[in-house]
PDB file of C-alpha atoms in Angstrom:
ATOM      1  CA  MET W1406     -32.272  50.574   8.545  1.00 62.00           C
ATOM      2  CA  ARG W1407     -30.511  47.326   9.297  1.00 71.00           C
ATOM      3  CA  ALA W1408     -32.405  44.109   9.779  1.00 71.00           C
ATOM      4  CA  MET W1409     -31.813  42.467  13.116  1.00 77.00           C
ATOM      5  CA  VAL W1410     -30.472  38.940  12.825  1.00 78.00           C
ATOM      6  CA  VAL W1411     -31.754  36.577  15.468  1.00 77.00           C
ATOM      7  CA  LYS W1412     -29.650  33.501  16.023  1.00 82.00           C
ATOM      8  CA  ALA W1413     -31.446  30.275  16.663  1.00 80.00           C
ATOM      9  CA  PRO W1414     -30.501  28.794  20.011  1.00 81.00           C
ATOM     10  CA  ALA W1415     -27.925  26.066  19.857  1.00 83.00           C
ATOM     11  CA  PRO W1416     -29.385  22.594  20.240  1.00 84.00           C
ATOM     12  CA  PRO W1417     -28.808  21.136  23.694  1.00 86.00           C
ATOM     13  CA  SER W1418     -25.702  19.036  24.110  1.00 93.00           C
ATOM     14  CA  ALA W1419     -25.977  15.302  24.668  1.00 93.00           C
ATOM     15  CA  ALA W1420     -24.911  15.922  28.284  1.00 93.00           C
ATOM     16  CA  HIS W1421     -27.812  18.371  28.741  1.00 93.00           C
ATOM     17  CA  GLU W1422     -30.257  15.912  27.232  1.00 94.00           C
ATOM     18  CA  ALA W1423     -28.911  13.109  29.437  1.00 93.00           C
ATOM     19  CA  GLN W1424     -29.266  15.285  32.540  1.00 93.00           C
ATOM     20  CA  LYS W1425     -32.857  16.129  31.631  1.00 95.00           C
ATOM     21  CA  LEU W1426     -33.689  12.432  31.228  1.00 94.00           C
ATOM     22  CA  PHE W1427     -31.781  11.501  34.393  1.00 91.00           C
ATOM     23  CA  PHE W1428     -33.714  14.178  36.287  1.00 95.00           C
ATOM     24  CA  GLU W1429     -37.096  12.929  34.977  1.00 95.00           C
ATOM     25  CA  ILE W1430     -36.329   9.354  35.993  1.00 95.00           C
ATOM     26  CA  GLY W1431     -35.018  10.530  39.378  1.00 93.00           C
ATOM     27  CA  MET W1432     -38.083  12.618  40.158  1.00 94.00           C
ATOM     28  CA  THR W1433     -40.441   9.791  39.213  1.00 94.00           C
ATOM     29  CA  GLN W1434     -38.464   7.408  41.409  1.00 94.00           C
ATOM     30  CA  ARG W1435     -38.359   9.890  44.288  1.00 93.00           C
ATOM     31  CA  ALA W1436     -42.160  10.159  44.203  1.00 94.00           C
ATOM     32  CA  LYS W1437     -42.502   6.357  44.239  1.00 94.00           C
ATOM     33  CA  VAL W1438     -40.000   5.963  47.064  1.00 95.00           C
ATOM     34  CA  GLY W1439     -41.587   8.886  48.920  1.00 94.00           C
ATOM     35  CA  THR W1440     -44.919   7.083  48.952  1.00 95.00           C
ATOM     36  CA  ALA W1441     -43.299   3.932  50.341  1.00 96.00           C
ATOM     37  CA  LEU W1442     -41.395   5.950  52.967  1.00 96.00           C
ATOM     38  CA  ASN W1443     -44.593   7.718  54.009  1.00 96.00           C
ATOM     39  CA  GLY W1444     -46.041   4.257  54.588  1.00 96.00           C
ATOM     40  CA  LEU W1445     -43.208   3.718  57.073  1.00 96.00           C
ATOM     41  CA  GLY W1446     -43.989   7.032  58.746  1.00 95.00           C
ATOM     42  CA  LEU W1447     -40.870   8.714  57.367  1.00 96.00           C
ATOM     43  CA  GLY W1448     -40.298  11.796  55.298  1.00 94.00           C
ATOM     44  CA  PHE W1449     -37.555  11.757  52.678  1.00 93.00           C
ATOM     45  CA  ALA W1450     -35.160  13.804  54.864  1.00 93.00           C
ATOM     46  CA  GLN W1451     -35.616  11.437  57.817  1.00 96.00           C
ATOM     47  CA  ALA W1452     -35.058   8.384  55.623  1.00 97.00           C
ATOM     48  CA  HIS W1453     -31.970   9.937  54.071  1.00 95.00           C
ATOM     49  CA  ALA W1454     -30.620  10.711  57.556  1.00 96.00           C
ATOM     50  CA  LEU W1455     -31.164   7.090  58.637  1.00 97.00           C
ATOM     51  CA  ARG W1456     -29.382   5.948  55.492  1.00 96.00           C
ATOM     52  CA  MET W1457     -26.383   8.172  56.244  1.00 95.00           C
ATOM     53  CA  LEU W1458     -25.959   6.941  59.817  1.00 96.00           C
ATOM     54  CA  ASP W1459     -23.557   4.050  60.326  1.00 94.00           C
ATOM     55  CA  PRO W1460     -24.847   1.495  62.855  1.00 93.00           C
ATOM     56  CA  GLU W1461     -21.267   0.881  64.027  1.00 93.00           C
ATOM     57  CA  GLU W1462     -20.042   4.475  64.293  1.00 92.00           C
ATOM     58  CA  PRO W1463     -21.725   7.355  66.180  1.00 92.00           C
ATOM     59  CA  MET W1464     -21.891  10.480  64.016  1.00 93.00           C
ATOM     60  CA  PRO W1465     -21.746  14.073  65.248  1.00 91.00           C
ATOM     61  CA  MET W1466     -24.821  16.037  64.257  1.00 90.00           C
ATOM     62  CA  SER W1467     -22.625  18.510  62.358  1.00 90.00           C
ATOM     63  CA  ALA W1468     -21.245  15.654  60.230  1.00 93.00           C
ATOM     64  CA  LEU W1469     -24.784  14.504  59.447  1.00 95.00           C
ATOM     65  CA  ALA W1470     -25.673  18.068  58.408  1.00 94.00           C
ATOM     66  CA  ASP W1471     -22.681  18.038  56.048  1.00 94.00           C
ATOM     67  CA  ARG W1472     -23.696  14.684  54.560  1.00 94.00           C
ATOM     68  CA  LEU W1473     -27.283  15.887  54.085  1.00 93.00           C
ATOM     69  CA  PHE W1474     -26.097  19.206  52.585  1.00 92.00           C
ATOM     70  CA  CYS W1475     -28.187  21.195  55.022  1.00 89.00           C
ATOM     71  CA  ASP W1476     -27.867  23.564  57.938  1.00 88.00           C
ATOM     72  CA  ALA W1477     -27.326  22.139  61.424  1.00 84.00           C
ATOM     73  CA  SER W1478     -30.622  23.691  62.562  1.00 87.00           C
ATOM     74  CA  ASN W1479     -32.479  21.594  59.966  1.00 90.00           C
ATOM     75  CA  VAL W1480     -30.799  18.436  61.240  1.00 92.00           C
ATOM     76  CA  THR W1481     -32.071  19.181  64.746  1.00 92.00           C
ATOM     77  CA  GLY W1482     -35.689  18.926  63.561  1.00 93.00           C
ATOM     78  CA  ILE W1483     -35.002  15.762  61.573  1.00 95.00           C
ATOM     79  CA  VAL W1484     -33.247  14.139  64.540  1.00 95.00           C
ATOM     80  CA  ASP W1485     -35.979  15.263  66.951  1.00 95.00           C
ATOM     81  CA  ARG W1486     -38.531  13.305  64.900  1.00 95.00           C
ATOM     82  CA  LEU W1487     -36.282  10.237  64.625  1.00 97.00           C
ATOM     83  CA  GLU W1488     -35.507  10.350  68.345  1.00 97.00           C
ATOM     84  CA  ALA W1489     -39.213  10.677  69.238  1.00 97.00           C
ATOM     85  CA  ARG W1490     -39.807   7.403  67.364  1.00 96.00           C
ATOM     86  CA  GLY W1491     -36.967   5.672  69.225  1.00 97.00           C
ATOM     87  CA  LEU W1492     -34.817   5.286  66.094  1.00 97.00           C
ATOM     88  CA  VAL W1493     -31.791   7.341  67.182  1.00 97.00           C
ATOM     89  CA  GLU W1494     -30.244   8.548  70.418  1.00 95.00           C
ATOM     90  CA  ARG W1495     -28.160  11.648  71.074  1.00 92.00           C
ATOM     91  CA  ARG W1496     -25.067  10.975  73.163  1.00 88.00           C
ATOM     92  CA  ALA W1497     -21.982  12.906  74.134  1.00 84.00           C
ATOM     93  CA  TYR W1498     -19.282  12.382  71.518  1.00 78.00           C
ATOM     94  CA  GLU W1499     -16.211  10.498  72.782  1.00 78.00           C
ATOM     95  CA  GLY W1500     -13.645  13.041  71.583  1.00 73.00           C
ATOM     96  CA  ASP W1501     -15.579  16.129  72.743  1.00 76.00           C
ATOM     97  CA  ARG W1502     -18.371  15.863  75.310  1.00 77.00           C
ATOM     98  CA  ARG W1503     -19.826  19.191  74.108  1.00 79.00           C
ATOM     99  CA  VAL W1504     -20.611  17.581  70.746  1.00 81.00           C
ATOM    100  CA  LYS W1505     -23.743  15.456  70.370  1.00 84.00           C
ATOM    101  CA  ALA W1506     -23.312  12.277  68.367  1.00 90.00           C
ATOM    102  CA  LEU W1507     -26.112  10.210  66.905  1.00 94.00           C
ATOM    103  CA  THR W1508     -26.389   6.497  67.469  1.00 94.00           C
ATOM    104  CA  LEU W1509     -28.944   4.224  65.876  1.00 97.00           C
ATOM    105  CA  THR W1510     -31.100   2.183  68.225  1.00 97.00           C
ATOM    106  CA  GLU W1511     -31.941  -1.437  67.436  1.00 97.00           C
ATOM    107  CA  ALA W1512     -35.240  -0.262  65.917  1.00 97.00           C
ATOM    108  CA  GLY W1513     -33.300   2.349  63.921  1.00 97.00           C
ATOM    109  CA  VAL W1514     -30.909  -0.268  62.545  1.00 97.00           C
ATOM    110  CA  GLU W1515     -33.844  -2.433  61.424  1.00 97.00           C
ATOM    111  CA  LEU W1516     -35.731   0.434  59.804  1.00 98.00           C
ATOM    112  CA  ARG W1517     -32.493   1.688  58.184  1.00 98.00           C
ATOM    113  CA  ALA W1518     -32.134  -1.685  56.406  1.00 97.00           C
ATOM    114  CA  THR W1519     -35.661  -1.321  55.005  1.00 97.00           C
ATOM    115  CA  VAL W1520     -34.956   2.273  53.942  1.00 97.00           C
ATOM    116  CA  ILE W1521     -31.736   1.287  52.178  1.00 97.00           C
ATOM    117  CA  GLU W1522     -33.583  -1.482  50.341  1.00 96.00           C
ATOM    118  CA  LEU W1523     -36.341   0.920  49.235  1.00 95.00           C
ATOM    119  CA  MET W1524     -33.930   3.662  48.191  1.00 94.00           C
ATOM    120  CA  SER W1525     -31.741   1.197  46.275  1.00 94.00           C
ATOM    121  CA  GLU W1526     -34.567  -0.210  44.177  1.00 94.00           C
ATOM    122  CA  PRO W1527     -33.923   0.699  40.539  1.00 95.00           C
ATOM    123  CA  PRO W1528     -36.517   2.788  38.745  1.00 94.00           C
ATOM    124  CA  ALA W1529     -38.945   0.644  36.744  1.00 93.00           C
ATOM    125  CA  ALA W1530     -37.785   2.334  33.530  1.00 93.00           C
ATOM    126  CA  ILE W1531     -34.201   1.183  34.145  1.00 95.00           C
ATOM    127  CA  ALA W1532     -35.161  -2.269  35.442  1.00 96.00           C
ATOM    128  CA  ALA W1533     -37.131  -2.802  32.208  1.00 96.00           C
ATOM    129  CA  LEU W1534     -34.062  -2.254  30.030  1.00 97.00           C
ATOM    130  CA  PRO W1535     -32.218  -5.286  28.671  1.00 97.00           C
ATOM    131  CA  ALA W1536     -29.384  -6.475  30.932  1.00 97.00           C
ATOM    132  CA  VAL W1537     -26.770  -5.327  28.435  1.00 98.00           C
ATOM    133  CA  ASP W1538     -28.169  -1.769  28.560  1.00 97.00           C
ATOM    134  CA  GLN W1539     -28.329  -1.863  32.365  1.00 97.00           C
ATOM    135  CA  ARG W1540     -24.654  -2.843  32.513  1.00 97.00           C
ATOM    136  CA  ALA W1541     -23.689  -0.146  29.993  1.00 97.00           C
ATOM    137  CA  LEU W1542     -25.598   2.486  31.978  1.00 95.00           C
ATOM    138  CA  ARG W1543     -23.999   1.316  35.228  1.00 95.00           C
ATOM    139  CA  ASP W1544     -20.524   1.454  33.703  1.00 96.00           C
ATOM    140  CA  ILE W1545     -21.068   4.940  32.267  1.00 95.00           C
ATOM    141  CA  LEU W1546     -22.422   6.248  35.579  1.00 93.00           C
ATOM    142  CA  ARG W1547     -19.530   4.636  37.467  1.00 95.00           C
ATOM    143  CA  ARG W1548     -17.058   6.485  35.235  1.00 95.00           C
ATOM    144  CA  ALA W1549     -18.942   9.743  35.791  1.00 93.00           C
ATOM    145  CA  VAL W1550     -18.894   9.245  39.568  1.00 92.00           C
ATOM    146  CA  GLU W1551     -15.142   8.646  39.444  1.00 95.00           C
ATOM    147  CA  LEU W1552     -14.787  12.164  38.003  1.00 93.00           C
ATOM    148  CA  LEU W1553     -16.476  13.754  41.043  1.00 91.00           C
TER     149      LEU W1553
END
């Protein structure tokens, strides 16, 4: 009878290890930001929607769904909650009156600025790195984003 040879799994690549670390930092940061957003009365999806809306340019709801990577029916619920708080308004879209476009109200523009500030805050673990490491990380991530 032949002995079965079991191969040891290959060690993870540096890219896999980096993704795991990136994910851990991201999830920790999302929890921290989520707590701050809850303090503003916003869920993460609502805050992300506010962030995606341009104060100068109405956006069709379908375009917001695309930018949020979700189904249009999900956007309806998100927008309903934002509209109930007076942060956005639905209006007929200029090019096609059948299409509903979203416009930020003055209160929406103000809250959006706060949301962008919160969501742009670097994770504590990255902010604690020496400036030279922060710049190196930024430059590496910039190159990765350029490959998208």
